[in-house]
Coordinates of C-alpha atoms and ligand atoms in Angstrom, one line a residue:
M1 CA 152.9 220.3 127.5
K2 CA 155.5 219.9 124.3
I3 CA 153.7 221.3 121.5
A4 CA 154.9 221.7 117.8
V5 CA 153.7 224.6 115.3
I6 CA 154.1 224.3 111.6
G7 CA 154.3 228.1 109.9
T8 CA 156.4 230.7 111.2
G9 CA 154.0 233.2 109.3
Y10 CA 151.5 235.6 111.3
V11 CA 149.5 233.2 112.9
G12 CA 152.1 230.2 113.3
L13 CA 154.2 232.9 114.6
V14 CA 152.5 234.9 117.3
T15 CA 150.5 231.2 118.2
G16 CA 153.8 229.9 119.5
V17 CA 154.8 232.9 121.3
S18 CA 151.7 233.0 123.0
M19 CA 151.5 229.6 123.9
S20 CA 154.5 229.7 124.8
L21 CA 153.6 232.5 127.4
L22 CA 151.4 230.2 128.7
G23 CA 154.5 228.4 130.1
H24 CA 154.6 225.5 127.0
K25 CA 157.4 224.8 125.1
V26 CA 156.9 225.2 121.5
F27 CA 158.9 224.6 118.9
C28 CA 157.6 226.3 115.7
V29 CA 158.5 224.9 112.8
G30 CA 159.9 227.0 109.4
R31 CA 161.4 226.2 105.8
D32 CA 163.4 229.6 105.7
K33 CA 166.9 228.8 107.5
G34 CA 167.6 233.1 107.5
K35 CA 163.4 233.5 108.6
I36 CA 164.6 230.8 111.9
K37 CA 167.7 232.1 112.4
K38 CA 166.3 235.6 113.1
I39 CA 163.5 234.5 114.9
N40 CA 165.8 232.9 117.1
N41 CA 167.9 236.3 118.1
G42 CA 164.6 237.6 119.2
F43 CA 163.2 239.3 115.6
T44 CA 160.3 238.8 114.0
P45 CA 160.5 238.3 110.4
F46 CA 157.3 241.0 109.7
Y47 CA 156.2 244.3 111.6
E48 CA 153.8 243.4 114.2
P49 CA 153.6 245.8 117.3
G50 CA 155.2 244.4 120.4
L51 CA 155.7 241.2 119.5
D52 CA 159.4 241.4 119.1
E53 CA 159.1 242.0 123.1
L54 CA 157.6 238.8 124.1
L55 CA 159.5 236.9 121.5
K56 CA 163.0 237.8 123.3
K57 CA 161.0 237.2 126.4
T58 CA 159.8 233.2 125.3
L59 CA 163.6 232.9 123.9
S60 CA 164.9 234.1 127.4
G61 CA 162.6 231.5 129.1
K62 CA 164.2 228.8 126.5
L63 CA 160.1 228.0 126.7
F64 CA 160.4 229.0 122.6
E65 CA 162.6 227.8 119.5
A66 CA 162.3 228.1 115.5
T67 CA 163.7 225.2 113.6
D68 CA 163.9 223.7 110.4
D69 CA 163.6 220.6 111.8
F70 CA 160.4 218.9 111.9
K71 CA 161.1 215.8 113.6
K72 CA 162.4 217.4 116.6
A73 CA 159.9 219.7 116.8
L74 CA 156.8 216.7 116.4
L75 CA 159.0 214.6 119.1
N76 CA 156.6 213.9 122.2
A77 CA 155.0 217.2 120.7
E78 CA 151.4 216.6 122.6
V79 CA 149.8 219.2 120.6
I80 CA 151.3 219.6 116.5
I81 CA 149.0 222.6 115.6
I82 CA 148.9 223.4 111.5
A83 CA 148.8 227.2 110.6
V84 CA 150.2 227.4 107.3
G85 CA 148.9 229.3 104.6
T86 CA 145.7 228.6 102.8
P87 CA 145.7 230.6 99.5
T88 CA 143.1 231.5 97.1
V89 CA 144.0 230.9 93.9
E90 CA 142.4 231.2 90.8
N91 CA 139.0 231.9 93.7
K92 CA 139.2 229.0 95.6
I93 CA 141.1 227.8 98.4
D94 CA 144.6 226.1 97.8
L95 CA 145.4 222.8 100.1
S96 CA 148.7 222.4 98.6
A97 CA 150.4 223.6 101.8
I98 CA 148.1 222.0 104.1
K99 CA 148.7 218.7 101.8
E100 CA 151.9 219.0 102.0
V101 CA 152.4 219.8 106.2
S102 CA 149.9 216.9 107.1
R103 CA 152.2 213.6 104.9
Q104 CA 154.8 215.0 107.0
I105 CA 153.2 214.9 110.2
G106 CA 151.5 211.3 109.3
K107 CA 154.8 210.5 108.7
E108 CA 156.5 211.0 112.0
L109 CA 153.0 210.1 114.1
K110 CA 154.1 206.5 112.4
N111 CA 157.0 206.4 114.5
S112 CA 155.3 208.0 117.8
K113 CA 154.2 205.7 120.5
E114 CA 152.3 208.8 122.4
Y115 CA 149.0 209.7 121.6
Q116 CA 149.5 213.1 119.4
I117 CA 146.7 215.6 118.7
V118 CA 146.8 217.3 115.4
V119 CA 145.3 220.7 115.6
V120 CA 144.7 222.5 112.3
K121 CA 144.3 226.3 112.6
S122 CA 144.9 227.5 109.4
T123 CA 141.6 228.7 108.0
V124 CA 140.4 226.1 105.7
V125 CA 136.8 225.6 104.3
P126 CA 134.4 223.2 106.1
T127 CA 135.0 219.7 105.9
T128 CA 139.3 220.1 104.7
T129 CA 140.0 218.7 108.4
Q130 CA 138.1 215.7 108.2
K131 CA 137.9 215.0 103.9
V132 CA 141.6 216.1 103.5
V133 CA 143.7 216.2 106.4
L134 CA 142.1 213.0 108.4
P135 CA 142.8 210.6 105.6
I136 CA 146.1 211.9 104.6
L137 CA 147.0 211.7 108.4
E138 CA 145.8 208.2 108.2
K139 CA 147.3 207.1 105.6
Y140 CA 151.3 208.1 106.3
S141 CA 150.5 207.2 110.1
D142 CA 149.2 203.3 109.2
K143 CA 146.9 204.5 112.2
K144 CA 143.4 204.9 112.3
I145 CA 142.0 208.4 114.3
G146 CA 141.9 207.4 117.7
E147 CA 145.2 206.2 118.1
F148 CA 146.1 210.3 117.5
G149 CA 143.4 213.1 118.3
L150 CA 142.2 215.7 115.9
C151 CA 140.9 219.0 116.4
M152 CA 140.4 222.7 114.2
S153 CA 140.8 225.7 115.9
P154 CA 140.0 228.8 113.8
E155 CA 142.8 231.7 114.6
F156 CA 140.7 235.1 115.1
L157 CA 143.8 237.3 115.5
R158 CA 144.0 240.7 114.0
E159 CA 147.3 241.8 112.1
G160 CA 148.4 244.7 114.2
N161 CA 146.8 243.6 117.6
A162 CA 147.5 240.1 117.1
V163 CA 149.5 239.5 120.3
E164 CA 146.6 240.9 122.4
D165 CA 144.2 238.9 120.4
A166 CA 146.2 235.7 121.0
T167 CA 147.4 236.4 124.3
N168 CA 143.6 237.7 125.6
P169 CA 141.5 236.3 123.0
D170 CA 137.9 236.6 123.1
R171 CA 136.7 233.4 122.4
I172 CA 138.6 230.0 121.7
V173 CA 136.7 227.8 119.0
I174 CA 137.8 224.0 119.8
G175 CA 136.3 222.1 116.7
Q176 CA 137.2 218.4 118.2
F177 CA 136.8 214.9 115.9
D178 CA 135.6 213.4 119.5
R179 CA 135.5 214.4 123.0
K180 CA 139.3 213.2 124.4
S181 CA 140.8 215.1 121.6
G182 CA 138.9 218.5 122.5
K183 CA 139.6 217.9 126.0
Q184 CA 143.3 217.4 125.6
F185 CA 144.2 220.3 123.1
A186 CA 141.7 222.1 125.2
K187 CA 144.4 221.6 128.5
V188 CA 146.8 223.9 126.4
Y189 CA 144.4 227.0 127.3
T190 CA 143.6 225.7 130.8
K191 CA 145.3 229.5 132.4
V192 CA 142.8 231.2 129.7
L193 CA 139.6 232.3 131.1
C194 CA 137.6 233.3 128.0
P195 CA 134.9 231.1 126.9
K196 CA 135.2 228.2 125.3
V197 CA 133.2 226.7 122.2
F198 CA 133.2 223.0 121.8
T199 CA 131.9 222.2 118.5
N200 CA 132.4 219.7 115.2
L201 CA 135.5 220.0 113.1
A202 CA 133.0 221.7 110.3
T203 CA 131.8 223.9 112.4
A204 CA 134.6 225.3 114.0
E205 CA 135.8 225.7 110.2
M206 CA 132.4 226.9 109.1
T207 CA 132.8 229.8 112.4
K208 CA 136.0 231.3 110.8
Y209 CA 134.3 232.1 107.2
A210 CA 131.2 233.4 109.2
A211 CA 132.9 235.7 111.3
N212 CA 135.1 237.2 108.6
A213 CA 132.3 237.3 105.9
L214 CA 130.4 239.5 108.3
L215 CA 133.3 242.1 108.7
A216 CA 133.5 241.8 105.2
T217 CA 129.6 242.5 104.6
L218 CA 129.9 245.6 106.9
I219 CA 132.7 247.1 104.8
S220 CA 131.0 246.5 101.6
Y221 CA 127.7 247.6 102.7
S222 CA 129.7 250.8 104.4
N223 CA 131.2 251.4 100.7
E224 CA 127.5 251.0 98.7
I225 CA 126.3 253.4 101.3
A226 CA 129.0 255.8 100.1
R227 CA 128.7 255.6 96.9
I228 CA 125.2 256.7 97.1
A229 CA 126.2 259.4 99.2
Q230 CA 128.8 260.5 96.7
E231 CA 126.2 261.0 94.1
T232 CA 123.4 262.9 96.7
E233 CA 123.7 266.4 96.8
G234 CA 125.2 267.9 101.1
V235 CA 125.4 264.3 102.4
D236 CA 128.7 263.3 104.3
V237 CA 129.0 260.0 104.8
I238 CA 130.7 260.2 107.9
D239 CA 128.1 262.2 109.9
V240 CA 126.0 259.7 108.5
W241 CA 127.6 256.8 110.4
K242 CA 127.8 259.0 113.6
G243 CA 124.2 258.8 113.2
V244 CA 124.0 255.1 112.7
H245 CA 126.9 254.2 115.4
L246 CA 125.2 255.9 118.1
D247 CA 121.6 253.7 117.9
S248 CA 122.0 252.1 121.8
R249 CA 122.2 248.7 120.0
L250 CA 125.2 249.4 118.4
T251 CA 126.6 252.0 120.8
P252 CA 125.4 250.6 124.1
R253 CA 125.2 253.3 127.2
I254 CA 126.2 251.1 129.9
N255 CA 125.9 252.9 133.9
N256 CA 125.1 255.9 132.1
K257 CA 128.4 255.6 129.9
I258 CA 128.9 255.4 126.0
V259 CA 130.6 252.4 125.3
I260 CA 132.2 252.3 122.1
P261 CA 132.5 248.6 120.5
G262 CA 134.9 247.3 118.0
I263 CA 132.4 246.6 115.7
I264 CA 131.6 250.0 114.3
N265 CA 134.8 250.0 112.9
Y266 CA 134.1 247.9 110.0
I267 CA 131.0 250.4 109.7
L268 CA 132.3 252.8 107.8
S269 CA 133.5 254.1 104.6
G270 CA 137.1 253.9 103.0
C271 CA 138.6 252.6 99.5
G272 CA 138.3 248.7 100.2
Y273 CA 139.2 246.0 102.6
G274 CA 142.5 243.9 102.0
G275 CA 145.0 241.8 103.6
S276 CA 145.4 238.1 103.4
C277 CA 142.2 237.4 105.0
F278 CA 139.1 238.9 104.3
P279 CA 139.5 238.9 100.4
K280 CA 140.1 235.5 99.9
D281 CA 138.3 234.2 103.1
T282 CA 135.0 235.5 101.7
K283 CA 136.1 234.6 97.6
A284 CA 136.6 230.7 99.3
L285 CA 133.3 230.4 101.2
A286 CA 131.6 231.8 97.6
A287 CA 133.6 229.2 95.5
Y288 CA 132.9 226.2 98.2
A289 CA 129.2 227.6 98.2
K290 CA 128.9 227.0 94.6
G291 CA 130.6 223.3 95.0
I292 CA 127.9 222.1 97.3
G293 CA 124.9 224.2 94.9
V294 CA 124.8 227.2 97.2
K295 CA 124.3 230.5 95.3
A296 CA 126.2 232.8 97.8
E297 CA 124.5 236.2 96.5
L298 CA 125.1 238.2 99.6
I299 CA 128.8 237.3 99.8
N300 CA 129.6 237.4 95.6
S301 CA 128.0 241.0 96.2
V302 CA 130.8 241.7 98.8
I303 CA 133.0 240.4 96.8
N304 CA 132.2 242.8 93.7
I305 CA 131.6 246.1 95.8
N306 CA 135.1 245.8 97.3
Q307 CA 136.6 244.7 94.1
T308 CA 135.7 248.0 92.3
Q309 CA 136.1 250.1 95.4
P310 CA 139.6 251.4 95.0
S311 CA 139.0 252.6 91.3
R312 CA 136.9 254.9 92.8
M313 CA 140.0 257.0 94.7
V314 CA 141.1 256.7 90.6
F315 CA 137.9 258.1 89.5
L316 CA 137.5 261.1 92.2
L317 CA 141.0 262.1 91.2
K318 CA 140.3 262.4 87.6
Q319 CA 137.1 264.4 88.0
A320 CA 139.6 266.7 90.1
L321 CA 142.4 266.7 87.6
G322 CA 140.7 265.3 84.3
N323 CA 143.6 263.2 82.5
L324 CA 146.0 261.8 84.4
K325 CA 148.7 261.5 81.9
N326 CA 152.5 262.5 83.1
K327 CA 151.1 264.3 86.0
K328 CA 152.4 263.3 89.7
I329 CA 150.4 261.5 92.1
A330 CA 151.6 260.6 95.7
V331 CA 150.3 257.7 97.3
L332 CA 150.2 258.0 100.9
G333 CA 149.8 254.0 102.6
L334 CA 150.7 251.1 100.9
T335 CA 149.4 248.8 104.0
F336 CA 145.9 247.1 103.7
K337 CA 146.0 249.0 107.3
P338 CA 147.8 250.5 109.8
N339 CA 150.1 248.9 112.6
T340 CA 151.0 246.4 109.8
D341 CA 153.4 245.7 106.9
D342 CA 150.9 243.5 105.3
L343 CA 150.4 244.5 101.8
R344 CA 148.8 241.6 100.5
E345 CA 145.7 242.4 98.0
S346 CA 145.9 246.2 99.5
P347 CA 143.9 248.4 97.5
S348 CA 146.3 250.6 97.1
I349 CA 148.2 248.0 95.0
F350 CA 145.3 248.2 92.8
V351 CA 145.3 252.2 92.6
I352 CA 148.9 252.4 92.0
K353 CA 148.3 250.3 88.8
E354 CA 145.0 252.0 87.5
L355 CA 147.1 255.1 87.8
F356 CA 150.2 253.7 85.7
K357 CA 147.3 252.7 82.8
E358 CA 146.5 256.6 83.1
G359 CA 149.9 257.2 82.7
A360 CA 151.0 258.9 86.1
E361 CA 153.8 259.0 87.6
V362 CA 153.2 257.7 91.1
V363 CA 155.2 258.6 94.1
C364 CA 154.1 256.5 97.3
Q365 CA 155.1 256.5 100.7
D366 CA 154.5 253.8 103.9
P367 CA 155.8 254.5 107.4
V368 CA 156.9 250.8 107.6
I369 CA 157.4 249.9 103.5
D370 CA 161.0 250.6 102.7
N371 CA 161.8 248.6 99.8
P372 CA 159.4 249.0 96.2
N373 CA 160.3 245.4 95.1
K374 CA 157.6 244.0 98.0
L375 CA 154.9 245.9 96.1
E376 CA 155.5 243.0 93.1
L377 CA 154.4 245.7 90.3
G378 CA 156.2 243.8 87.8
D379 CA 157.3 246.2 85.0
F380 CA 155.6 249.2 86.6
K381 CA 158.3 251.5 88.5
V382 CA 157.2 253.4 91.6
T383 CA 159.7 256.3 93.7
L384 CA 159.4 255.4 97.3
A385 CA 159.8 258.7 99.0
K386 CA 161.3 258.5 102.5
S387 CA 158.5 260.6 104.4
A388 CA 155.1 261.8 103.1
D389 CA 156.6 265.8 102.7
E390 CA 159.1 264.1 100.1
A391 CA 156.1 262.2 98.5
L392 CA 154.1 265.5 98.2
K393 CA 156.7 267.7 97.4
N394 CA 155.6 269.2 93.0
A395 CA 152.7 266.7 93.5
D396 CA 149.5 267.0 91.2
G397 CA 147.5 264.7 93.6
A398 CA 147.4 262.7 96.9
L399 CA 145.7 259.6 97.9
I400 CA 145.2 258.8 101.6
M401 CA 145.0 255.0 101.2
T402 CA 146.2 254.3 104.8
A403 CA 144.7 255.3 107.6
W404 CA 148.2 255.7 109.3
N405 CA 148.6 258.1 113.1
E406 CA 151.7 259.6 110.9
Y407 CA 149.1 261.0 108.3
K408 CA 145.9 262.0 110.3
K409 CA 148.7 264.8 111.8
L410 CA 149.1 266.2 108.5
N411 CA 148.4 269.7 109.1
P412 CA 146.5 270.9 105.2
S413 CA 149.1 273.7 105.2
V414 CA 151.8 270.7 104.2
F415 CA 149.4 269.4 101.8
K416 CA 148.9 273.4 100.5
N417 CA 152.3 274.7 100.7
L418 CA 154.0 271.2 99.5
M419 CA 151.9 270.4 96.5
K420 CA 151.7 271.9 92.6
T421 CA 148.2 271.5 92.6
P422 CA 146.4 271.0 96.1
V423 CA 144.6 267.9 95.8
V424 CA 143.6 265.6 98.2
I425 CA 141.4 262.3 97.9
D426 CA 140.5 261.0 101.4
G427 CA 140.7 257.2 100.9
R428 CA 140.2 256.5 105.0
R429 CA 138.2 260.1 105.8
I430 CA 141.0 261.0 108.4
F431 CA 140.8 264.3 107.4
S432 CA 137.7 267.4 108.2
P433 CA 136.8 268.5 104.7
D434 CA 136.1 272.1 106.2
S435 CA 139.7 272.4 107.1
F436 CA 140.9 271.1 104.2
L437 CA 138.3 273.7 101.5
Q438 CA 139.3 276.3 104.1
A439 CA 143.1 276.1 103.6
G440 CA 141.9 276.1 99.4
I441 CA 142.7 272.5 98.8
L442 CA 140.3 270.7 96.4
Y443 CA 139.2 268.3 99.1
K444 CA 137.3 264.8 98.1
G445 CA 136.9 261.8 99.6
I446 CA 135.1 258.4 100.2
G447 CA 131.0 259.4 100.6
Y448 CA 131.8 263.1 100.3
C449 CA 129.5 264.8 98.3
G450 CA 131.4 267.9 98.9
N451 CA 132.4 270.5 96.0
Ligands
NAD1 P1 151.6 233.5 106.1 O1 151.8 233.1 104.9 O2 152.1 235.2 106.7 O3 152.9 232.1 106.7 C1 152.2 230.8 106.1 C2 153.3 230.2 106.8 O4 153.4 228.7 106.3 C3 154.7 230.8 106.2 O5 155.6 230.7 107.2 C4 154.9 229.3 104.8 O6 156.7 229.7 105.0 C5 154.5 228.1 106.0 N1 154.8 226.7 105.0 C6 154.2 226.6 104.0 N2 154.1 225.2 103.8 C7 155.4 224.7 105.2 C8 155.8 224.0 105.3 N3 155.2 222.5 104.1 N4 156.7 223.7 105.7 C9 156.6 224.4 107.1 N5 156.2 225.6 106.7 C10 155.2 225.9 105.8 O7 150.1 233.3 106.6 P2 149.1 233.2 107.7 O8 149.1 234.9 107.6 O9 150.5 233.4 109.2 O10 148.4 232.7 107.8 C11 148.3 230.7 108.5 C12 146.9 230.8 108.3 O11 146.0 231.0 109.1 C13 145.7 230.9 106.7 O12 145.3 229.7 106.5 C14 145.4 232.1 107.1 O13 144.0 232.3 106.6 C15 144.6 232.1 109.0 N6 144.8 233.2 109.5 C16 145.6 234.4 109.2 C17 145.2 235.7 109.7 C18 146.1 236.3 109.8 O14 145.5 237.5 110.0 N7 147.2 236.8 109.0 C19 144.0 235.6 111.0 C20 143.4 234.4 111.1 C21 143.6 233.4 110.2

């Protein structure tokens, strides 16, 4: 099949590459010529393990091409996928990119003699495809739905695991305007054997929000438990979660073997969730609910807990060091999670800004970030160290913000020997408190009452 994907971000590029691996001819449409050239040379414009290799493979098979030529990409494309950004602006979803590309697609549909299916893959609040995208497509194409098809198929990939998620998905949700649209679009996935859920457009839209809000809720719940644990003498939330996880409804035993499901990675305490999805999607869902007269009390609490969670790191640091003025603080980890270079809504950014307000001197480090401008800190100036060792040298305190493997391997002696005052605040609970305390380090962690 010929497929056009609009958007060359995480979702657009991963979708395009994985669809060409299924044997389809894919054109990925972007706007930035430099980025398009880079992609066509086999390099992804962001860090995603394994994607460069797959991109090169599809390019060499001539099944994939990035382009800024909308017409060429859409001409005779049986499926046109919208994968542009849907940021949250002032706590509400911003549909301007969706509207813009819908207009562009509509204009191309006008001249098309073929039956083409438009598929919204971007995350959009319920009824957007029906009430926003469809009227624009009809207006600009001068055609009625039926002359073209319409689907909404949310994307569930996780950054850092995107290749596996897109090539071997758990499920594919296909929201269809009518059966013809859904049936035709499903042909894209004939070779993919996972369960396919056929539903209507709004249910597909809602499924994505329900999935993300569930995971965000588990994280904020875990962080609320951590706050209670922290104030209770002798409690370590890490052991609490070990005991909770081993409930066989969470960790089943199959043929006498323990199976560790991915969901328990979300029932863990830390310095908060970030990234391009959970923060914006929970806010968009709460705003959507409010707009239709539903008070989303739980979702709003999830958001509130998460917004204050990064501050816990600074609170613990101040407990250990007192005033932070002119203290040198090493921030280890900038991305919102390991195996991605995504800094959007990363708890580190919130923490760095708070440290500045406290008058601290910040030295940060991250295995995949090499340009401090990417942090978009405005007037705040940080030093970006090349290694964790360099960041820790003469530091008064260290904050562990991202659970990169590189940091997990750090021995307590590294902190003890390099830092001016060995104070470590573990925001991802990657270290054993005992080994740090035995090494003479003042160790504090999220959900660890400790010393
Ligand atoms: P992104 O910011 O990485 O990419 C968005 C892309 O859209 C950019 O390349 C941008 O240039 C492009 N774009 C915007 N307007 C355009 C236009 N008029 N013509 C052509 N291109 C245009 O965003 P993303 O992370 O890929 O997310 C895209 C959508 O998928 C969002 O709705 C997001 O919520 C959803 N989603 C993201 C993830 C994820 O992990 N990143 C997972 C599931 C769903």
